[in-house]
Structure formats: C-alpha cells, structure tokens
Amino acid sequence: MLVRDRSHPHRSRPEQEELVNGPVTPTAAASVAERPVPLDAVRFAPEGMLGAWQHRNAEATLPHCIARLEAGGALPNMRRVTGEHAGPFVGFHFSDSDIYKVLEAVGWEAGRSDITPLLPWVDETVDLLQRAQRADGYLNSHFQVDAPDRIFADLRWGHELYCLGHLLQAGVAWARTVGRTDILEMGLRFAALVDERFGPSCEAGVCGHPEIETALVEVHRVTGDERWLRLAEVFVDRRGHRSVGEDRFGYHYFQDHTPVREVTDATGHAVRQLYLAAGVADVAAETGERALLEADERIWRSAFGEKQYITGGLGSRHRDEAFGDPFELPPDRAYAETCAAIAGFQFSWRMLLATGDGRYADEMERALINAIAESTSLDGTCFFYSSPLQLRTHRDGVHEQAPSERAAWYECACCPPNLARLLSSLHGYAATVADGRLRLQLLTDCTVDLGATGVGSGLLHVRTGYPWDGDVVLRFDEPFTGRLEVRRPAWATEVAVDGVPATDAGYLVLDGSTSPLSEARISFGMPVVVRAPHPRIDAARGTVAITRGPAVYCLEQADLPGGVVLEDVAVDPAAVWSVDAAPIEASGWGAPALRGWARVRTPDAGETYAPWHPSVPGGDEIDVRLIPYALWGNREPGAMRVWLPVR
Amino acid sequence: MLVRDRSHPHRSRPEQEELVNGPVTPTAAASVAERPVPLDAVRFAPEGMLGAWQHRNAEATLPHCIARLEAGGALPNMRRVTGEHAGPFVGFHFSDSDIYKVLEAVGWEAGRSDITPLLPWVDETVDLLQRAQRADGYLNSHFQVDAPDRIFADLRWGHELYCLGHLLQAGVAWARTVGRTDILEMGLRFAALVDERFGPSCEAGVCGHPEIETALVEVHRVTGDERWLRLAEVFVDRRGHRSVGEDRFGYHYFQDHTPVREVTDATGHAVRQLYLAAGVADVAAETGERALLEADERIWRSAFGEKQYITGGLGSRHRDEAFGDPFELPPDRAYAETCAAIAGFQFSWRMLLATGDGRYADEMERALINAIAESTSLDGTCFFYSSPLQLRTHRDGVHEQAPSERAAWYECACCPPNLARLLSSLHGYAATVADGRLRLQLLTDCTVDLGATGVGSGLLHVRTGYPWDGDVVLRFDEPFTGRLEVRRPAWATEVAVDGVPATDAGYLVLDGSTSPLSEARISFGMPVVVRAPHPRIDAARGTVAITRGPAVYCLEQADLPGGVVLEDVAVDPAAVWSVDAAPIEASGWGAPALRGWARVRTPDAGETYAPWHPSVPGGDEIDVRLIPYALWGNREPGAMRVWLPVR
C-alpha cells in the first residue's frame, strides 16, 4: 500500500483489514461488472492535472471551506442547539449538510495525506455534533431550535433526511479511510430513528430532496446490516406516487411524478434527479434488480444524450434548477449547477461499475475536465455555482443573468463542499478491476499499487500530460504478467500503442500474460476538433465549439484586441487551429492555449429583423487565442463564449 | 360625434362639454408634437380586425373578467374589509388592481357601446369600494384586514400606490367617457392621503412598482390640479437613489438603480420599467422637461432596438420577469409577458405624441398585431401570461417551461384586465392631430368623425382588410379640403397612392387644400418577407422568420404531416411563399395562411456534439402551412416556432 497511516486514536477496525475503500464500494455479492480499486491503490502525482488539483483542494479549498462553515453560519447554527451561540439562524435551513460534506471531504483526505493540522477542527466539530444530537438520535440545527414542533412534519422542504444522508456519508468516509467510527455511529443513531418513523414497516414518508438513498446503501456496505439497504429501497419505492411533491414546483421537481421503475427521462430539479439516480443504481447493485438499472439507463441516456452541455454541465434551466426539454441547452442562460455536474459524475461512476461500459467514464471525464474544473478559481477559494457557456459583453454586474465572477461562498453553499469531497476522493474513481484485470478509467500522471488492486504486484507508473497531451508512458517496476486495459475515449479516433495503430474500441488491451510487460507507450492523437451542435440544439445553431481531446475551449474578451467586441466575432469552421507550445502558466495544469483567426463582423446599425440576404458579411480578420473552458474567468471580468458563430 | 350617449345619472360635467377624451390626453399647455383625437372620433367597423377584436372584448372578455373577479377572489377580498365575506384573502396582495382595471375597461367601453347590462355590477362594485374605503381615504383590501399595522410600511412590495394608480385610471376613464366622477373622487381621497404622507413636502417614499406616475398626470389633466402633477414628478425624481430597491432582486428590478434622467437603457422588471417610462413621458409632456424625454428616448431605443422580440414581446427573462442583456432574445424561454407588450404599446404611444415620429406607431402596430393579439384565445376568454416564440415537441404539460395553452385566469391576474382596458379604448390610439392635419396611426376598417377631430367635417370611411391586405380605400362623405396623413410603416417598401408610387417616408400625405378629396386608394405592397435575426441574437442564429406586412407567421405542429416532428423541419430562406386566397375562418379577422415547402431533417442518431462537417444534410421535402403568430395555440396543444432553421 502506498498510504497506510491508520494510527488514528479512533481506529476500531481490525488490524488485519488491509483494504481502504473509497466512495461507492459494492459488497462482494453485488451485481456489478466492475469494482473500484482500493482508495489508496492510486496516487496522483502532483505534476499531473488531477494531482495538482487534488493538492490545491487539500491546501486551499478544504481550509477555506472550514473557515466558511464558521463565517457563513453553519457551525454557529449548530451551536445554537447546544446553547453556545445566541444569534439567529443564518442561511438555508439545510446548512448542516455543509458541515457534513466538509467532514466527509476531510475524511477522504485522511486516507490520502497527513491531515494532522485539521484534526483539532474535526474533533471539536464531532464533539459539538455529539452534544447537539438528541437522545433519540435526531439532529438538525434548524428544527431543534426554531421549529421543534415541525420535526419530520415537512419532509417536502425540511431536508432532514437529506442532511442525515450527508452525515452518513461523512461517517462512511472516516470509517473507510482511518477506521474512525464516531461520526458513523452518530449517523446510525439518527438513521435508526428515521427507520422507526419511516421504515418499511411504516406507511409513508420520503424526503423532498433525494440523497439519503445512496448514503444508506453505503452504510449497508460498511456495516453489513441489511436494515439500511431495506430503508434505501423503501425510499426508492415510495417515489413517484405524488406523496411528497406538490403542484407549484411540480411533482417532477421532487422526483415524485412517476414511480422510479417507470420513468423515461431525466427531468425536474437536476441535482435531485441525479442524486436519486445514483441511489437507485446503488440499490440495484445490491439487490440485483434489473428494472431499476434499466430505469437508470433511460435516465442516463436522456441526461447525457439530450440534456448535457458540451462542457458536461447538466440542468439548463435557472427556474427550479431543472433539466430542460431535450436539446434545450442555451449557452448564456445555462444553469448547469456545479453540484449537478458532480452528481452526474457520481451517477456515471455507478453506471460504469454496473455495466463496465466506457462511455460512462467518457462522460465523467467530460464533466471533470470542463464543468467541474471550471467551477473553482485558480487559487482554489472561489467558486461558480452556475456554469454558463456564454457571458455577454459585461456592462453591469447586477444586470447579468449569470455571475461573471466566482464567489468565495454562497448562502446556499452546497457546491464548494461538494467539490471538496469529490476532489479528496478523486483517485478512488481512477481505476476499476474485474475478471482479474485492471482498467484505468481516468488518465493522469499517477502511480498505481498493483498489489493493492489484486492484479499483479509492484507499482505501475503512469507518466503523462493528459488531458493536455496525448502521450502516455506506462512503466511497471516489476514485470507485469496480468492484463491492463486503458480506456479509449470516444473522441480518440487515432490511437497508437507502442507505435502500432490500435483498433480496440472502448478499452485498449495491454496483455502481459504471454510476454511480461515492463513499459508501454500509448499515443492518443489529439488534433483540434471543431464540433457542431446537434441540429435540435436551437440555442447553438450556426456556431461551432473548438475542442481538443476531452477539453472544451472558449474565447474570452480578455484575449481580443482592444475595441473588438466578442459579440461581433465569427469563426470559419474550416480554419486550422494550432496548439501553443508553452502551457498556460497560471493553471499549473500544463494546459495549452489554441491559436487561430476570426472575423470581426461590422456591427449593423440597421434593422433588428432585416430581410434575409444570402451574402456572408465581411469584416476584418484578427488573430484569436482560445483557452480551456476550465480556466475562464480568472482574469478581469468580461465576456466569454464556448459556441462561436460561423457568420 | 358618432357616440354621445352621456345620459348617465352620475353625469356631472357641463352639457356644453363636447369632447370625450381617451387615455392620455395632454393638456393644452403640454409639450407634444401630436395630440390624440377625441375617443369617439374613431369607430372601428366590426368587419376589420381591430373592430372584431374590440367587439369580442366587449362581448366575451369583459364579462369573463367580471366573473373572474368574483371566482378568483378579488371582489371577495374586498368584501372582507366591509365584513361581508369571512374567508381568507385569496391570490396576490395587489388583487385590488384587477378590480380597478376591469372598472377602467368598462369605463372606456361606456364611451363606445351600450354597457347597460354591466351597470348594476359597476354600481355594486363602486358601492362596495366606497364602503371599504377608510374615512382618511385609504383603501386596500389586504392591508386593511390582514396587516393594518403595516399600512405604508412596505412600499417596496406593498403595491399600495400601484393599486391606487389603477383606481385613479378607472376614475379617469369614467370621468372622461360619461362624466361619472364617483370613482375618481374615491381615488382622489386616497391620493390626497398619499400626497400628505409622501408628497413633495415629505422626505421620501416611492412605490416598488411604478404605475401611479402616469395615473397622477392623467388626474392632473382631468382635474386641472397641479398638485397631482407635482406628486407624479416627485415620484419620478425619487427613483434611482436606492431607497426602495434591495439587493436580492437588485435595484434594477425596482427601477431604483439610477436616477431617471441618467438611465442609459431598458433594464430590470419589464413592466415596472415600461410603466415608469410611460409616466416619465407624461411628466415630460406636462412639464416640458427635455432631460426626461431624452431619458425615455434612450430607454425606448434600448427596449425596442435591442431587447424586443420580432413579435413585439418585451422582457426575455423568466427570472424576475426582466429585460435581458442586449440581443438576449431566446425564442423558447421568452418571458414576454402580455402586460409588458401592453405597457410597451402605451409607452410608444406617449413617445409618438411627444415626437410625432411614426416609428413609435410602427412598434405599437408590431406589438398589437402579434404579441398582444396572440395573448387571447379565439373566444376571448383564455389568456397567455407569457408569449414564447417557440414551444418544443409537447411531451408533458408539467415539463414545459412555457405554458402550451392559454388559461382562463391567473393567480397573478394582471394581464387579462390589462387586455380588456386596452381593447375597450383601442380606437383612442388610431389617430392624432397637429398643425390642423390629421394622421391615421393604426389602420383598420373604421369611420372617422372628421368634425370631432377638428380637421374638416363629415365622415371619413376607411375600408380595408389591413393588416392582412394592403389595399386601403378612403372615402369622404363631404369633399375634404384638409390634410390627411397615413402612416407608412417601415416595412412598406412599395406603396402606391391612387396608383402612383409614393415616395413619402413616415407618413403618406393626402392634401385636399388645392383639390378637395372625395376618395383615395392606398396600396401597400405586402409580399411575404423572410427575415433574419440581428447577428447578435445568438438564440435565433441560423434561422429565419416569415413575415407579411406587420404580421409575423409561425409553424405549428398541427400543420405538419403525421410523423414529422417540428424540431426536424428546416426551410430554404430563398423559397417562395404564397398567400392563401381564403382567410383562416376561425379568427374572423380575415387573416390568411401562407404556403410553402420545407425539408425534414433526418434525425441524427449520432453524437450530440459531432465534428463539424460542411455538407448540408438532406431530407424529404414537405408542403407546410404557416399561420399568423397571433392565432397559434388555438388547436390541439403542440409544438410551435416562429424562427425556422435554415438547415
């Protein structure tokens, strides 16, 4: 094992237990095609994009989140329960979940790096929560103080089970990484109360915001107790009977419009939809029920085939933070909440485990490299809540639909802690095993402990500048006699393995069984590809997006000559783009810019709706520079667009 | 005079008073370029579109509104004040304004037709209001019963002055048409209280929703009392100092971001912006202040040049019912509230009076024939609140962003009564006079009492199928020796007067001073014109809209062959469209359909974001039929689009 510092005082798991599991660990009996490798089997190198990002998360984002739990009110809210704070409740009534998500993030980080500096905060916070928790297990800083008579009275909007789900996920993280179980025990006491009130023996009850379903299945996996799987199952079964939703927001919003096994598409509030779909996949994995998996496949095809932005953003409507109709994907008014991209990543991961189909990992990569990466500022402490693909010429901050700058925190602070917990466990999503072979799902500069994966022994060093460079060198420090498969993304039309063009689709196979491997070189051809939107995407018609590998590029006002307004720039879709030799320094990710030319339309002083004319308008040619979408908004505020008009 | 039944018991104006004024009647001293003709100088013929529509308004919409004031809660809310109703308050706390707008509509109707059947309702309602009004003049059904301690305590959201504005406008209508003054007197008692509390001698106070400004200027015009003009002026002056707005919705929302004289563009909540702009124009007309008129010109250019849909819809964002950025005009997610189109019409009318520039009337016509006409069902009793230019394939009512069917009423019922009051006074917007000559601003089949206009004597009969037919016959029943001008819309590139091509821009001049006129024939060339969106309108790029005269056409799913999905239909912008000989019967407006052909794209089963390819996709050719946008949504619910893709 690369990391195995489990000398934590709360350690309670037997010493002979060797595996450190990450998020989503199906039981041995689960119906899955792939299984995750242990969390500590993969270590990202700080030279690679994912390693650098994960490092920034630990060094900057996590401490920032901890500070903001204090300043933003979540921890003071909890101290109102114990009488240590006398002020009013601050923020949204589900602010407890922010505490739990940050605790979860630190828990995963504990399985990866030395978190000693953060431990006093963890211990204090756990102590506070323990003191706040009622004798019957109930724990919620809003209801306990401000509405004790409304406890469990408003499941539609109360978010009590949603918060419990995040508490349980924090408990699972700490139990799995360092064997610390006090957080999980707290969660189990609360969960037992919920099971008594709303369990299978009860008639009704389901949370207005799905989240607890996936958490309960994970608790089942950690504890081995079927009770939690049954509770997750009953929460899935109760949806779609119009018991928790209501008319004004619509039953779709609450995922209460149609029984889960009958749903046909992704709809309603995007994060609710995707969290529920993830929980459904978890239940399906543990129960083996095909109907649930098939429902998830329909939801996935709808979400990722017809309702996903090219950046991986999901949920196009600001109104109700919802999925739009198929192909309703406006770049400027995209809601594309960061939490939805993360939830989509988590959903796709479960579908990947269930089916072994690499297209799920392709979409994880799309979201990660674009929408999720974009959400955070270069210093790791400011965040977009919503990720538009276009910002018009900046006139007036108040007047913009979408924010043009990342904020340090939000009143509804769901996204930053969600990023923190994803990043601190990200290496857990990099590889899977099945049938005695190993698959690399996310490529980045990293080291894999083959022994820990159960496929071979020794270390595998992956050296690559991916996703910004297509060359990947795989070095085994012991001759490798097993089978290694490397995901071939759908965009990679030209791939060579050791100089030989590869014909494998889905995964590239490196088989050491006949001739042991010591090194292999994979080369993904990474030309700049000009992409057109599906003709049903009305809002991007007549435009193209410039991509390279999995990365989507954009044009920022900051890269245009003075006096040129981004709204007047048009590109020739047949133009050739070149890749800058030197990467953009600011990111530390090795990401290069692209260079090409565009035409500046002469602003038309005439009619807004003039008679159509076949001629293509002229205009001056200018050189333009494109940067990865992940890096936009890190200079002065200004216009940006991913989809560039062709005339 | 064509109509002069003023034998109402409440009649109090002197018998020698001959003029019946309509909405917006500048004083003799006002700084205006044009003046409206008396309300009863123009009578629409039931054969013309505007006459048929006005007739439907009187016969169907008005009684429907009256019934809905009862069923929807507005009148029961008022009866809570007098103790005649014991139930809870229903709907929004500004529901009084619905009562007042319907009263205003009946008031204008009283100047046009026999409203005897509605008089008992009017008398009962006025009696109720009189009994509900407090001794100090205050009148508001919400605050008086549910929050008496909050009266005038929340001007931001309270809508108390907004409601008073509508009460005053109802009073003005009744005073002007039949000389009934009891409603106006009620309003004046309330206005006096407001003047004491928030008048020029007070330090602060302005309503969160503009409306009272224009009403106060009208009251000044009716009563001759400068006090009301001063009060309107102070409400204009106090805006923009961030005293009534707040951060969450933004100061723009409340029109409180910038002092009126300094504003540069149309922004914030669309109806608030446009009502305020109308009030500013009224104040400018009566005070002669250029700075106010110039501010309005900037707002108008922004609203109508950069933020108006081709249909005349205004305010593109659902969020905050607001204006978007320049050229942010998505067809599918258009908010385009009916009240905003009406408010835009009222604003343009005031700008037309101020300047005499026909382009303002062009935009009134665009809104009237398209967005405003579209808002109401063929039977006059169902209404769109929001007017999108595209509805995607109808899958599921709940799932649509925009409603696909008109509703009989709304919880926020501002739009239907607004339509009713506009339609019952619509003939008041048809003509203006200045410098001894008459201008026809809105063309429809009608009769003009020349003597009442002060330009000539006898009657002018206008016989035309306009806007569906370009031929206009003007017949004078006495030789006309004056000067008559007929607006030449900007779209009318080919016009003939008595067979001679006209070169006049703006207005066509018919001068009877040298040779008296008995008849003239104007022929507006009305080819089908394929229009392209301004290149900065991202959401309509690569599409065209089909127009004829001032009318915008659309394609409805109902007119496509079975199996063809509207989303897959593309048109050739160079294709020729023909005009159906027979009009669409259902409308009673003489509106014809257009016929042409389109291509059905083969739905692509491939990637959502595939590499760009220069070839134009093929597809089967089909015949298609387009109907006026004003008439969509009157068959089975289904997809619709104004902007048709060209590939």
Coordinates of C-alpha atoms in Angstrom, one line a residue, chain A residues 92 242 248-252 265-268 304-310 316-319 323-330 332-335 366 390 392-393 395-396 398-401 411 529-544 565 567-568 572-574 601 603-604 606-613 641 643 645-647, chain B residues 92 242 248-252 265-268 304-310 316-319 323-330 332-335 366 390 392-393 395-396 398-401 411 529-544 565 567-568 572-574 601 603-604 606-613 641 643 645-647:
Chain A
F92 CA -30.7 28.0 4.4
R242 CA -47.2 12.1 -5.7
R248 CA -46.5 24.7 -7.6
F249 CA -43.0 23.4 -8.3
G250 CA -44.4 20.3 -9.9
Y251 CA -44.0 16.7 -9.0
H252 CA -41.1 16.4 -11.4
D265 CA -36.2 10.5 -19.0
A266 CA -34.2 12.9 -16.8
T267 CA -36.4 15.7 -15.6
G268 CA -37.2 18.1 -12.7
F304 CA -26.3 12.7 -21.1
G305 CA -27.5 12.3 -24.7
E306 CA -30.1 15.0 -24.9
K307 CA -29.7 17.4 -22.0
Q308 CA -26.0 17.7 -21.4
Y309 CA -23.9 20.7 -22.4
I310 CA -20.7 20.1 -24.3
S316 CA -30.2 24.1 -18.3
R317 CA -33.0 26.0 -16.5
H318 CA -32.5 28.6 -13.8
R319 CA -36.1 28.2 -13.0
F323 CA -33.4 19.9 -16.6
G324 CA -35.0 21.5 -19.7
D325 CA -36.7 19.8 -22.6
P326 CA -34.5 17.6 -24.9
F327 CA -31.8 19.8 -26.6
E328 CA -32.9 22.9 -24.7
L329 CA -29.4 23.9 -24.0
P330 CA -28.9 27.7 -24.1
D332 CA -26.0 32.0 -22.0
R333 CA -28.8 31.1 -19.7
A334 CA -27.3 27.7 -18.8
Y335 CA -27.9 27.0 -15.1
R366 CA -16.0 15.4 -19.9
Q390 CA -21.5 32.3 -22.6
R392 CA -22.3 38.6 -23.0
T393 CA -20.3 41.8 -23.1
R395 CA -21.9 46.1 -18.8
D396 CA -23.1 45.9 -15.3
V398 CA -26.2 43.5 -11.4
H399 CA -27.6 43.1 -14.9
E400 CA -26.1 39.8 -15.8
Q401 CA -28.1 36.7 -15.6
E411 CA -25.9 31.5 1.1
V529 CA -11.6 19.3 -33.4
V530 CA -14.3 21.8 -34.5
R531 CA -17.6 20.5 -33.3
A532 CA -21.1 21.4 -34.3
P533 CA -24.2 21.2 -32.1
H534 CA -26.9 18.7 -32.7
P535 CA -29.3 20.3 -35.1
R536 CA -32.0 20.2 -32.5
I537 CA -30.0 22.4 -30.2
D538 CA -31.6 25.7 -31.3
A539 CA -29.6 27.9 -29.0
A540 CA -26.3 26.9 -30.5
R541 CA -27.3 26.7 -34.2
G542 CA -24.9 28.3 -36.6
T543 CA -22.0 28.0 -34.2
V544 CA -19.1 25.7 -33.5
V565 CA -16.5 43.2 -29.0
E567 CA -20.3 39.5 -29.8
D568 CA -19.1 40.5 -33.2
D572 CA -14.5 30.0 -40.1
P573 CA -15.3 26.4 -39.1
A574 CA -12.8 25.1 -41.7
R601 CA -18.4 41.4 -38.1
P603 CA -21.9 46.0 -36.2
D604 CA -25.1 46.5 -38.2
G606 CA -29.8 48.7 -39.3
E607 CA -32.9 46.8 -38.5
T608 CA -33.0 44.2 -35.8
Y609 CA -35.0 41.9 -38.1
A610 CA -34.0 42.9 -41.6
P611 CA -34.9 40.9 -44.7
W612 CA -32.7 37.8 -45.1
H613 CA -29.9 38.2 -47.6
R641 CA -18.2 32.2 -25.2
W643 CA -20.0 28.4 -29.0
P645 CA -20.7 31.9 -34.6
V646 CA -19.7 30.8 -38.0
R647 CA -21.1 34.0 -39.5
Chain B
F92 CA -51.7 38.2 -4.5
R242 CA -31.6 53.0 -4.0
R248 CA -31.7 40.2 -3.7
F249 CA -33.8 41.2 -6.6
G250 CA -31.5 44.0 -7.4
Y251 CA -32.1 47.7 -7.7
H252 CA -32.7 47.4 -11.4
D265 CA -31.0 51.5 -21.2
A266 CA -34.1 49.5 -20.5
T267 CA -33.4 47.1 -17.6
G268 CA -34.9 45.3 -14.7
F304 CA -37.3 48.4 -28.9
G305 CA -34.0 48.3 -30.8
E306 CA -32.0 45.6 -28.8
K307 CA -34.5 43.9 -26.5
Q308 CA -37.6 43.4 -28.4
Y309 CA -38.8 40.1 -30.0
I310 CA -39.9 40.2 -33.6
S316 CA -36.9 38.0 -22.2
R317 CA -36.1 36.6 -18.8
H318 CA -38.5 34.5 -16.7
R319 CA -36.2 35.2 -13.8
F323 CA -35.3 42.6 -19.7
G324 CA -32.2 40.6 -20.6
D325 CA -28.9 41.9 -22.0
P326 CA -29.0 43.4 -25.4
F327 CA -30.0 40.8 -28.0
E328 CA -30.6 38.2 -25.4
L329 CA -33.8 37.0 -27.0
P330 CA -34.3 33.3 -26.7
D332 CA -38.2 29.2 -26.3
R333 CA -37.5 30.8 -23.0
A334 CA -39.0 34.1 -23.8
Y335 CA -40.9 35.5 -20.9
R366 CA -46.0 45.2 -34.3
Q390 CA -41.2 28.6 -29.7
R392 CA -40.8 22.3 -28.3
T393 CA -42.4 19.0 -29.1
R395 CA -44.3 15.7 -24.2
D396 CA -45.7 16.6 -20.9
V398 CA -45.7 19.8 -16.4
H399 CA -42.4 19.7 -18.1
E400 CA -42.7 22.7 -20.3
Q401 CA -41.0 25.9 -19.4
E411 CA -53.4 33.8 -9.6
V529 CA -40.7 38.8 -46.4
V530 CA -38.2 36.3 -45.0
R531 CA -36.4 38.0 -42.1
A532 CA -33.1 37.2 -40.4
P533 CA -32.3 37.9 -36.8
H534 CA -29.6 40.5 -36.0
P535 CA -26.3 38.6 -35.9
R536 CA -26.0 39.4 -32.2
I537 CA -29.2 37.5 -31.4
D538 CA -27.5 34.2 -30.6
A539 CA -30.6 32.3 -29.8
A540 CA -32.1 32.7 -33.3
R541 CA -28.9 32.4 -35.3
G542 CA -29.2 30.3 -38.4
T543 CA -33.0 30.7 -38.6
V544 CA -35.4 32.9 -40.4
V565 CA -41.6 16.4 -35.8
E567 CA -37.9 20.1 -34.4
D568 CA -36.6 18.4 -37.6
D572 CA -34.9 27.3 -47.5
P573 CA -34.6 31.0 -46.9
A574 CA -34.8 31.6 -50.7
R601 CA -34.0 16.6 -41.4
P603 CA -32.9 12.8 -37.0
D604 CA -29.3 12.1 -36.3
G606 CA -25.1 10.0 -33.6
E607 CA -23.2 12.3 -31.3
T608 CA -24.7 15.3 -29.7
Y609 CA -21.5 17.3 -30.4
A610 CA -20.1 15.7 -33.6
P611 CA -17.2 17.1 -35.6
W612 CA -18.4 19.9 -37.9
H613 CA -19.0 18.9 -41.5
R641 CA -41.9 28.0 -33.8
W643 CA -37.8 31.2 -36.1
P645 CA -33.9 26.8 -39.0
V646 CA -32.4 27.2 -42.4
R647 CA -30.5 23.8 -42.0

